[in-house]
């Protein structure tokens, strides 16, 4: 495996900001020349990036033959669009440099959890905006996500918002800019195919976040798969012993989200 730490440097990046590659070795014994790559955005309310939604997710994708990159993006006091541009850097890297490690440039996906879901969804909506290509000094098409997985995502800045996430993202610009982070209002034809899952009892990030986004995706004709599970709280990650910190997070039925999401990516 090619496992490297690559520092991230965009305007506003914190010293710790980095992406970590999990690229499977190419082997003459395995007739695979290129693999899909998933860029992982852990959650943490834009205050930290969760270990439970980082390397274990990358390793799970490795186990089904996909490459992965974990983005430990800048959080508060870093502000929008720093983290978004760090994700753009990872996408650009996979397309430009990842080819020599067997990354398929036609299959570069994002996955985000909670606030990381907001980051992934934000990137999915805004990747084609001129300010992103200008910051990356490349054509917008190089930055296009091939699809996205959103796990119990923070989406809205309205009545169902996880306000701490949006406040950490915007800081002193919260009141002025919060409407621009209500992502259900910014879905376009450029938003990539999307897999969304959430739990109905989530009392941290209400399931309405997912419902509002799915409605917007449907209105714009975006290929979408959505699962609302009737049990479980927030921050479940893989729902198994690898990522759980309590018995309440051991939920085999909810954990089926991963196989469903992998099938969705394979269909793209």
PDB file of C-alpha atoms in Angstrom:
ATOM      1  CA  UNK A   1       0.000   0.000   0.000  1.00  0.00           C
ATOM      2  CA  UNK A   2       1.097   3.540  -0.768  1.00  0.00           C
ATOM      3  CA  UNK A   3       0.334   5.294   2.510  1.00  0.00           C
ATOM      4  CA  UNK A   4       1.578   8.862   2.547  1.00  0.00           C
ATOM      5  CA  UNK A   5       0.839  12.073   4.369  1.00  0.00           C
ATOM      6  CA  UNK A   6       0.617  15.040   2.021  1.00  0.00           C
ATOM      7  CA  UNK A   7       0.294  18.484   3.581  1.00  0.00           C
ATOM      8  CA  UNK A   8      -2.489  20.755   2.378  1.00  0.00           C
ATOM      9  CA  UNK A   9      -1.737  24.388   1.658  1.00  0.00           C
ATOM     10  CA  UNK A  10      -4.561  26.677   0.561  1.00  0.00           C
ATOM     11  CA  UNK A  11      -5.367  30.130   1.953  1.00  0.00           C
ATOM     12  CA  UNK A  12      -6.282  29.670   5.612  1.00  0.00           C
ATOM     13  CA  UNK A  13      -5.016  26.093   5.966  1.00  0.00           C
ATOM     14  CA  UNK A  14      -4.031  25.031   9.474  1.00  0.00           C
ATOM     15  CA  UNK A  15      -0.610  23.506  10.149  1.00  0.00           C
ATOM     16  CA  UNK A  16      -2.153  20.059  10.633  1.00  0.00           C
ATOM     17  CA  UNK A  17      -4.174  20.043   7.411  1.00  0.00           C
ATOM     18  CA  UNK A  18      -3.181  17.047   5.335  1.00  0.00           C
ATOM     19  CA  UNK A  19      -4.459  14.230   3.193  1.00  0.00           C
ATOM     20  CA  UNK A  20      -3.497  10.632   3.814  1.00  0.00           C
ATOM     21  CA  UNK A  21      -3.367   8.201   0.897  1.00  0.00           C
ATOM     22  CA  UNK A  22      -4.475   4.576   1.090  1.00  0.00           C
ATOM     23  CA  UNK A  23      -3.573   3.371  -2.404  1.00  0.00           C
ATOM     24  CA  UNK A  24      -3.511  -0.377  -2.927  1.00  0.00           C
ATOM     25  CA  UNK A  25      -0.413  -1.795  -4.590  1.00  0.00           C
ATOM     26  CA  UNK A  26      -0.627  -2.841  -8.200  1.00  0.00           C
ATOM     27  CA  UNK A  27       0.357  -6.459  -8.698  1.00  0.00           C
ATOM     28  CA  UNK A  28       1.130  -8.602 -11.728  1.00  0.00           C
ATOM     29  CA  UNK A  29      -0.872 -11.311  -9.966  1.00  0.00           C
ATOM     30  CA  UNK A  30      -4.028  -9.181  -9.952  1.00  0.00           C
ATOM     31  CA  UNK A  31      -5.389  -8.050 -13.340  1.00  0.00           C
ATOM     32  CA  UNK A  32      -6.409  -4.601 -12.124  1.00  0.00           C
ATOM     33  CA  UNK A  33      -4.778  -1.578 -13.730  1.00  0.00           C
ATOM     34  CA  UNK A  34      -6.848   1.181 -12.149  1.00  0.00           C
ATOM     35  CA  UNK A  35      -9.185   1.505  -9.196  1.00  0.00           C
ATOM     36  CA  UNK A  36     -11.941   3.910  -8.110  1.00  0.00           C
ATOM     37  CA  UNK A  37     -10.882   6.312  -5.371  1.00  0.00           C
ATOM     38  CA  UNK A  38     -12.974   7.604  -2.471  1.00  0.00           C
ATOM     39  CA  UNK A  39     -12.039  10.855  -0.733  1.00  0.00           C
ATOM     40  CA  UNK A  40     -13.085  10.661   2.922  1.00  0.00           C
ATOM     41  CA  UNK A  41     -14.263  13.713   4.890  1.00  0.00           C
ATOM     42  CA  UNK A  42     -14.678  12.811   8.594  1.00  0.00           C
ATOM     43  CA  UNK A  43     -17.217  14.610  10.765  1.00  0.00           C
ATOM     44  CA  UNK A  44     -16.663  16.694  13.867  1.00  0.00           C
ATOM     45  CA  UNK A  45     -18.854  19.826  13.653  1.00  0.00           C
ATOM     46  CA  UNK A  46     -16.032  21.698  11.871  1.00  0.00           C
ATOM     47  CA  UNK A  47     -14.303  21.660  15.286  1.00  0.00           C
ATOM     48  CA  UNK A  48     -12.221  18.486  14.752  1.00  0.00           C
ATOM     49  CA  UNK A  49     -12.066  15.515  12.390  1.00  0.00           C
ATOM     50  CA  UNK A  50     -13.244  12.234  13.864  1.00  0.00           C
ATOM     51  CA  UNK A  51     -10.861   9.273  13.984  1.00  0.00           C
ATOM     52  CA  UNK A  52     -13.888   6.950  13.838  1.00  0.00           C
ATOM     53  CA  UNK A  53     -14.863   8.316  10.425  1.00  0.00           C
ATOM     54  CA  UNK A  54     -11.369   8.482   8.946  1.00  0.00           C
ATOM     55  CA  UNK A  55      -8.967   5.550   8.612  1.00  0.00           C
ATOM     56  CA  UNK A  56     -11.569   2.820   9.333  1.00  0.00           C
ATOM     57  CA  UNK A  57     -13.605   4.113   6.388  1.00  0.00           C
ATOM     58  CA  UNK A  58     -10.557   4.176   4.112  1.00  0.00           C
ATOM     59  CA  UNK A  59      -9.646   0.627   5.113  1.00  0.00           C
ATOM     60  CA  UNK A  60     -13.189  -0.585   4.513  1.00  0.00           C
ATOM     61  CA  UNK A  61     -13.048   0.727   0.956  1.00  0.00           C
ATOM     62  CA  UNK A  62      -9.606  -0.832   0.522  1.00  0.00           C
ATOM     63  CA  UNK A  63     -11.148  -4.154   1.518  1.00  0.00           C
ATOM     64  CA  UNK A  64     -13.433  -4.037  -1.534  1.00  0.00           C
ATOM     65  CA  UNK A  65     -10.640  -3.066  -3.897  1.00  0.00           C
ATOM     66  CA  UNK A  66     -10.965   0.716  -3.924  1.00  0.00           C
ATOM     67  CA  UNK A  67      -8.350   3.349  -3.177  1.00  0.00           C
ATOM     68  CA  UNK A  68      -8.994   6.014  -0.555  1.00  0.00           C
ATOM     69  CA  UNK A  69      -7.747   9.402   0.618  1.00  0.00           C
ATOM     70  CA  UNK A  70      -8.590  10.734   4.078  1.00  0.00           C
ATOM     71  CA  UNK A  71      -8.712  14.527   4.227  1.00  0.00           C
ATOM     72  CA  UNK A  72      -7.904  15.944   7.653  1.00  0.00           C
ATOM     73  CA  UNK A  73      -9.222  19.333   6.668  1.00  0.00           C
ATOM     74  CA  UNK A  74      -8.834  22.626   8.525  1.00  0.00           C
ATOM     75  CA  UNK A  75     -11.489  23.329  11.150  1.00  0.00           C
ATOM     76  CA  UNK A  76     -12.368  26.325  13.339  1.00  0.00           C
ATOM     77  CA  UNK A  77     -10.936  28.912  13.498  1.00  0.00           C
ATOM     78  CA  UNK A  78     -10.412  28.188   9.777  1.00  0.00           C
ATOM     79  CA  UNK A  79     -13.402  29.454   7.802  1.00  0.00           C
ATOM     80  CA  UNK A  80     -15.202  28.740   4.552  1.00  0.00           C
ATOM     81  CA  UNK A  81     -13.972  28.031   1.884  1.00  0.00           C
ATOM     82  CA  UNK A  82     -10.681  26.691   3.288  1.00  0.00           C
ATOM     83  CA  UNK A  83     -11.864  23.107   3.885  1.00  0.00           C
ATOM     84  CA  UNK A  84     -13.683  23.028   0.546  1.00  0.00           C
ATOM     85  CA  UNK A  85     -10.497  24.036  -1.282  1.00  0.00           C
ATOM     86  CA  UNK A  86      -8.579  21.353   0.617  1.00  0.00           C
ATOM     87  CA  UNK A  87     -11.032  18.761  -0.706  1.00  0.00           C
ATOM     88  CA  UNK A  88     -10.559  20.228  -4.189  1.00  0.00           C
ATOM     89  CA  UNK A  89      -6.804  19.775  -3.738  1.00  0.00           C
ATOM     90  CA  UNK A  90      -7.358  16.090  -2.952  1.00  0.00           C
ATOM     91  CA  UNK A  91      -9.563  15.589  -6.020  1.00  0.00           C
ATOM     92  CA  UNK A  92      -7.009  17.324  -8.226  1.00  0.00           C
ATOM     93  CA  UNK A  93      -4.187  15.240  -6.744  1.00  0.00           C
ATOM     94  CA  UNK A  94      -5.989  11.962  -7.417  1.00  0.00           C
ATOM     95  CA  UNK A  95      -6.674  12.947 -11.019  1.00  0.00           C
ATOM     96  CA  UNK A  96      -3.195  14.324 -11.739  1.00  0.00           C
ATOM     97  CA  UNK A  97      -0.852  12.272  -9.562  1.00  0.00           C
ATOM     98  CA  UNK A  98      -2.951   9.295  -8.527  1.00  0.00           C
ATOM     99  CA  UNK A  99      -2.891   7.766 -11.994  1.00  0.00           C
ATOM    100  CA  UNK A 100       0.635   6.451 -11.397  1.00  0.00           C
ATOM    101  CA  UNK A 101      -0.697   4.656  -8.319  1.00  0.00           C
ATOM    102  CA  UNK A 102      -3.568   3.064 -10.207  1.00  0.00           C
ATOM    103  CA  UNK A 103      -6.321   5.611  -9.464  1.00  0.00           C
ATOM    104  CA  UNK A 104      -9.020   5.771 -12.125  1.00  0.00           C
ATOM    105  CA  UNK A 105      -9.440   9.463 -13.020  1.00  0.00           C
ATOM    106  CA  UNK A 106     -13.002   8.771 -14.209  1.00  0.00           C
ATOM    107  CA  UNK A 107     -14.064   7.467 -10.803  1.00  0.00           C
ATOM    108  CA  UNK A 108     -13.192   9.915  -8.042  1.00  0.00           C
ATOM    109  CA  UNK A 109     -15.854   9.946  -5.327  1.00  0.00           C
ATOM    110  CA  UNK A 110     -16.358  11.770  -2.037  1.00  0.00           C
ATOM    111  CA  UNK A 111     -17.838  10.510   1.224  1.00  0.00           C
ATOM    112  CA  UNK A 112     -18.626  12.691   4.211  1.00  0.00           C
ATOM    113  CA  UNK A 113     -20.021  12.150   7.684  1.00  0.00           C
ATOM    114  CA  UNK A 114     -22.058  14.726   9.642  1.00  0.00           C
ATOM    115  CA  UNK A 115     -20.205  18.044   9.189  1.00  0.00           C
ATOM    116  CA  UNK A 116     -17.947  16.153   6.801  1.00  0.00           C
ATOM    117  CA  UNK A 117     -21.160  15.362   4.944  1.00  0.00           C
ATOM    118  CA  UNK A 118     -21.806  19.094   4.752  1.00  0.00           C
ATOM    119  CA  UNK A 119     -18.297  19.538   3.377  1.00  0.00           C
ATOM    120  CA  UNK A 120     -18.734  16.786   0.771  1.00  0.00           C
ATOM    121  CA  UNK A 121     -22.178  18.091  -0.221  1.00  0.00           C
ATOM    122  CA  UNK A 122     -20.828  21.636  -0.370  1.00  0.00           C
ATOM    123  CA  UNK A 123     -18.097  20.445  -2.694  1.00  0.00           C
ATOM    124  CA  UNK A 124     -20.670  18.560  -4.738  1.00  0.00           C
ATOM    125  CA  UNK A 125     -22.664  21.761  -5.229  1.00  0.00           C
ATOM    126  CA  UNK A 126     -19.827  24.260  -5.612  1.00  0.00           C
ATOM    127  CA  UNK A 127     -17.026  22.405  -7.450  1.00  0.00           C
ATOM    128  CA  UNK A 128     -17.970  24.094 -10.744  1.00  0.00           C
ATOM    129  CA  UNK A 129     -17.963  27.617  -9.293  1.00  0.00           C
ATOM    130  CA  UNK A 130     -15.202  29.758 -10.852  1.00  0.00           C
ATOM    131  CA  UNK A 131     -13.603  30.556  -7.481  1.00  0.00           C
ATOM    132  CA  UNK A 132     -12.703  26.878  -6.995  1.00  0.00           C
ATOM    133  CA  UNK A 133     -11.000  26.439 -10.372  1.00  0.00           C
ATOM    134  CA  UNK A 134      -9.231  29.769  -9.929  1.00  0.00           C
ATOM    135  CA  UNK A 135      -7.861  28.726  -6.543  1.00  0.00           C
ATOM    136  CA  UNK A 136      -6.742  25.364  -7.950  1.00  0.00           C
ATOM    137  CA  UNK A 137      -5.374  26.909 -11.151  1.00  0.00           C
ATOM    138  CA  UNK A 138      -6.952  24.248 -13.328  1.00  0.00           C
ATOM    139  CA  UNK A 139     -10.058  23.647 -15.448  1.00  0.00           C
ATOM    140  CA  UNK A 140     -13.254  22.975 -13.479  1.00  0.00           C
ATOM    141  CA  UNK A 141     -13.710  19.582 -15.147  1.00  0.00           C
ATOM    142  CA  UNK A 142     -10.575  18.298 -13.413  1.00  0.00           C
ATOM    143  CA  UNK A 143     -12.314  18.952 -10.078  1.00  0.00           C
ATOM    144  CA  UNK A 144     -15.610  17.213 -10.890  1.00  0.00           C
ATOM    145  CA  UNK A 145     -16.671  14.582  -8.334  1.00  0.00           C
ATOM    146  CA  UNK A 146     -17.933  11.396  -9.989  1.00  0.00           C
ATOM    147  CA  UNK A 147     -20.403  10.773  -7.156  1.00  0.00           C
ATOM    148  CA  UNK A 148     -20.864  11.330  -3.443  1.00  0.00           C
ATOM    149  CA  UNK A 149     -21.934   9.451  -0.312  1.00  0.00           C
ATOM    150  CA  UNK A 150     -23.446  11.558   2.452  1.00  0.00           C
ATOM    151  CA  UNK A 151     -23.719   9.921   5.862  1.00  0.00           C
ATOM    152  CA  UNK A 152     -26.089  11.615   8.358  1.00  0.00           C
ATOM    153  CA  UNK A 153     -25.056  14.930   6.785  1.00  0.00           C
ATOM    154  CA  UNK A 154     -25.413  18.446   8.071  1.00  0.00           C
ATOM    155  CA  UNK A 155     -27.194  20.162   5.177  1.00  0.00           C
ATOM    156  CA  UNK A 156     -29.380  23.078   6.160  1.00  0.00           C
ATOM    157  CA  UNK A 157     -28.681  26.281   8.058  1.00  0.00           C
ATOM    158  CA  UNK A 158     -32.397  26.814   8.644  1.00  0.00           C
ATOM    159  CA  UNK A 159     -34.741  25.539  11.390  1.00  0.00           C
ATOM    160  CA  UNK A 160     -33.301  21.990  11.367  1.00  0.00           C
ATOM    161  CA  UNK A 161     -29.669  23.106  11.348  1.00  0.00           C
ATOM    162  CA  UNK A 162     -26.853  21.773  13.460  1.00  0.00           C
ATOM    163  CA  UNK A 163     -26.006  25.350  14.358  1.00  0.00           C
ATOM    164  CA  UNK A 164     -22.610  24.646  15.939  1.00  0.00           C
ATOM    165  CA  UNK A 165     -21.297  23.226  12.659  1.00  0.00           C
ATOM    166  CA  UNK A 166     -22.380  26.242  10.646  1.00  0.00           C
ATOM    167  CA  UNK A 167     -21.101  28.671  13.290  1.00  0.00           C
ATOM    168  CA  UNK A 168     -17.710  26.923  13.363  1.00  0.00           C
ATOM    169  CA  UNK A 169     -17.558  27.098   9.580  1.00  0.00           C
ATOM    170  CA  UNK A 170     -18.441  30.783   9.312  1.00  0.00           C
ATOM    171  CA  UNK A 171     -17.318  32.373  12.579  1.00  0.00           C
ATOM    172  CA  UNK A 172     -18.022  36.091  12.700  1.00  0.00           C
ATOM    173  CA  UNK A 173     -19.704  35.872   9.281  1.00  0.00           C
ATOM    174  CA  UNK A 174     -22.382  33.490  10.608  1.00  0.00           C
ATOM    175  CA  UNK A 175     -25.390  35.795  10.469  1.00  0.00           C
ATOM    176  CA  UNK A 176     -24.352  37.333   7.163  1.00  0.00           C
ATOM    177  CA  UNK A 177     -23.433  34.123   5.334  1.00  0.00           C
ATOM    178  CA  UNK A 178     -25.422  31.288   6.934  1.00  0.00           C
ATOM    179  CA  UNK A 179     -28.071  31.272   4.193  1.00  0.00           C
ATOM    180  CA  UNK A 180     -25.303  30.493   1.693  1.00  0.00           C
ATOM    181  CA  UNK A 181     -24.537  27.273   3.594  1.00  0.00           C
ATOM    182  CA  UNK A 182     -28.073  25.893   3.359  1.00  0.00           C
ATOM    183  CA  UNK A 183     -27.081  23.378   0.726  1.00  0.00           C
ATOM    184  CA  UNK A 184     -30.564  22.213  -0.217  1.00  0.00           C
ATOM    185  CA  UNK A 185     -30.897  25.560  -2.000  1.00  0.00           C
ATOM    186  CA  UNK A 186     -27.779  25.165  -4.144  1.00  0.00           C
ATOM    187  CA  UNK A 187     -28.268  21.829  -5.885  1.00  0.00           C
ATOM    188  CA  UNK A 188     -27.795  22.173  -9.649  1.00  0.00           C
ATOM    189  CA  UNK A 189     -27.446  19.941 -12.688  1.00  0.00           C
ATOM    190  CA  UNK A 190     -23.712  19.847 -11.862  1.00  0.00           C
ATOM    191  CA  UNK A 191     -24.329  18.150  -8.498  1.00  0.00           C
ATOM    192  CA  UNK A 192     -23.029  14.571  -8.811  1.00  0.00           C
ATOM    193  CA  UNK A 193     -24.997  11.333  -8.313  1.00  0.00           C
ATOM    194  CA  UNK A 194     -25.668  11.062  -4.588  1.00  0.00           C
ATOM    195  CA  UNK A 195     -26.177   8.314  -2.013  1.00  0.00           C
ATOM    196  CA  UNK A 196     -27.630   9.560   1.291  1.00  0.00           C
ATOM    197  CA  UNK A 197     -28.316   7.707   4.519  1.00  0.00           C
ATOM    198  CA  UNK A 198     -29.566   8.905   7.892  1.00  0.00           C
ATOM    199  CA  UNK A 199     -31.309   7.516  10.954  1.00  0.00           C
ATOM    200  CA  UNK A 200     -34.829   8.569  11.825  1.00  0.00           C
ATOM    201  CA  UNK A 201     -34.129   9.052  15.583  1.00  0.00           C
ATOM    202  CA  UNK A 202     -30.990  11.202  15.058  1.00  0.00           C
ATOM    203  CA  UNK A 203     -31.312  13.844  17.788  1.00  0.00           C
ATOM    204  CA  UNK A 204     -28.115  15.704  16.867  1.00  0.00           C
ATOM    205  CA  UNK A 205     -28.522  16.320  13.136  1.00  0.00           C
ATOM    206  CA  UNK A 206     -32.241  15.865  12.385  1.00  0.00           C
ATOM    207  CA  UNK A 207     -33.130  13.585   9.487  1.00  0.00           C
ATOM    208  CA  UNK A 208     -34.878  16.563   7.878  1.00  0.00           C
ATOM    209  CA  UNK A 209     -31.407  17.602   6.717  1.00  0.00           C
ATOM    210  CA  UNK A 210     -31.257  14.564   4.463  1.00  0.00           C
ATOM    211  CA  UNK A 211     -34.904  14.831   3.445  1.00  0.00           C
ATOM    212  CA  UNK A 212     -34.516  18.423   2.309  1.00  0.00           C
ATOM    213  CA  UNK A 213     -31.457  17.576   0.250  1.00  0.00           C
ATOM    214  CA  UNK A 214     -33.056  14.517  -1.331  1.00  0.00           C
ATOM    215  CA  UNK A 215     -36.043  16.637  -2.341  1.00  0.00           C
ATOM    216  CA  UNK A 216     -33.726  19.145  -4.031  1.00  0.00           C
ATOM    217  CA  UNK A 217     -31.814  16.365  -5.778  1.00  0.00           C
ATOM    218  CA  UNK A 218     -35.070  14.922  -7.075  1.00  0.00           C
ATOM    219  CA  UNK A 219     -36.222  18.304  -8.407  1.00  0.00           C
ATOM    220  CA  UNK A 220     -32.968  18.648 -10.333  1.00  0.00           C
ATOM    221  CA  UNK A 221     -33.018  15.137 -11.765  1.00  0.00           C
ATOM    222  CA  UNK A 222     -29.877  13.983  -9.960  1.00  0.00           C
ATOM    223  CA  UNK A 223     -29.431  10.213  -9.672  1.00  0.00           C
ATOM    224  CA  UNK A 224     -30.089   9.589  -5.980  1.00  0.00           C
ATOM    225  CA  UNK A 225     -30.392   6.709  -3.532  1.00  0.00           C
ATOM    226  CA  UNK A 226     -31.672   7.438  -0.027  1.00  0.00           C
ATOM    227  CA  UNK A 227     -32.033   5.236   3.055  1.00  0.00           C
ATOM    228  CA  UNK A 228     -33.634   6.291   6.324  1.00  0.00           C
ATOM    229  CA  UNK A 229     -33.047   3.688   9.011  1.00  0.00           C
ATOM    230  CA  UNK A 230     -35.613   3.420  11.818  1.00  0.00           C
ATOM    231  CA  UNK A 231     -33.051   2.918  14.594  1.00  0.00           C
ATOM    232  CA  UNK A 232     -29.782   4.452  15.695  1.00  0.00           C
ATOM    233  CA  UNK A 233     -28.510   7.864  16.685  1.00  0.00           C
ATOM    234  CA  UNK A 234     -25.814  10.122  15.284  1.00  0.00           C
ATOM    235  CA  UNK A 235     -22.182   9.418  14.448  1.00  0.00           C
ATOM    236  CA  UNK A 236     -22.570   5.698  13.788  1.00  0.00           C
ATOM    237  CA  UNK A 237     -19.763   5.341  11.236  1.00  0.00           C
ATOM    238  CA  UNK A 238     -19.602   1.634  10.266  1.00  0.00           C
ATOM    239  CA  UNK A 239     -22.002   0.581  13.043  1.00  0.00           C
ATOM    240  CA  UNK A 240     -19.699  -2.253  14.129  1.00  0.00           C
ATOM    241  CA  UNK A 241     -16.971  -3.106  16.641  1.00  0.00           C
ATOM    242  CA  UNK A 242     -14.329  -1.364  14.543  1.00  0.00           C
ATOM    243  CA  UNK A 243     -15.829   2.100  15.013  1.00  0.00           C
ATOM    244  CA  UNK A 244     -18.276   1.863  17.919  1.00  0.00           C
ATOM    245  CA  UNK A 245     -17.649   3.488  21.294  1.00  0.00           C
ATOM    246  CA  UNK A 246     -20.777   2.011  22.902  1.00  0.00           C
ATOM    247  CA  UNK A 247     -23.102  -0.955  22.476  1.00  0.00           C
ATOM    248  CA  UNK A 248     -25.732   1.448  21.169  1.00  0.00           C
ATOM    249  CA  UNK A 249     -23.625   1.878  18.035  1.00  0.00           C
ATOM    250  CA  UNK A 250     -23.554  -1.840  17.236  1.00  0.00           C
ATOM    251  CA  UNK A 251     -26.339  -1.894  14.669  1.00  0.00           C
ATOM    252  CA  UNK A 252     -25.908  -4.586  11.987  1.00  0.00           C
ATOM    253  CA  UNK A 253     -28.996  -3.551  10.058  1.00  0.00           C
ATOM    254  CA  UNK A 254     -27.949   0.098   9.835  1.00  0.00           C
ATOM    255  CA  UNK A 255     -24.427  -1.045   8.986  1.00  0.00           C
ATOM    256  CA  UNK A 256     -25.759  -2.348   5.681  1.00  0.00           C
ATOM    257  CA  UNK A 257     -25.438   1.218   4.435  1.00  0.00           C
ATOM    258  CA  UNK A 258     -21.861   0.513   3.402  1.00  0.00           C
ATOM    259  CA  UNK A 259     -22.636  -2.338   1.021  1.00  0.00           C
ATOM    260  CA  UNK A 260     -25.555  -0.383  -0.413  1.00  0.00           C
ATOM    261  CA  UNK A 261     -23.347   2.656  -0.954  1.00  0.00           C
ATOM    262  CA  UNK A 262     -20.606   0.567  -2.551  1.00  0.00           C
ATOM    263  CA  UNK A 263     -23.154  -0.903  -4.974  1.00  0.00           C
ATOM    264  CA  UNK A 264     -24.318   2.612  -5.806  1.00  0.00           C
ATOM    265  CA  UNK A 265     -20.762   3.747  -6.617  1.00  0.00           C
ATOM    266  CA  UNK A 266     -20.203   0.649  -8.716  1.00  0.00           C
ATOM    267  CA  UNK A 267     -23.250   1.579 -10.789  1.00  0.00           C
ATOM    268  CA  UNK A 268     -21.774   4.935 -11.776  1.00  0.00           C
TER     269      UNK A 268
END
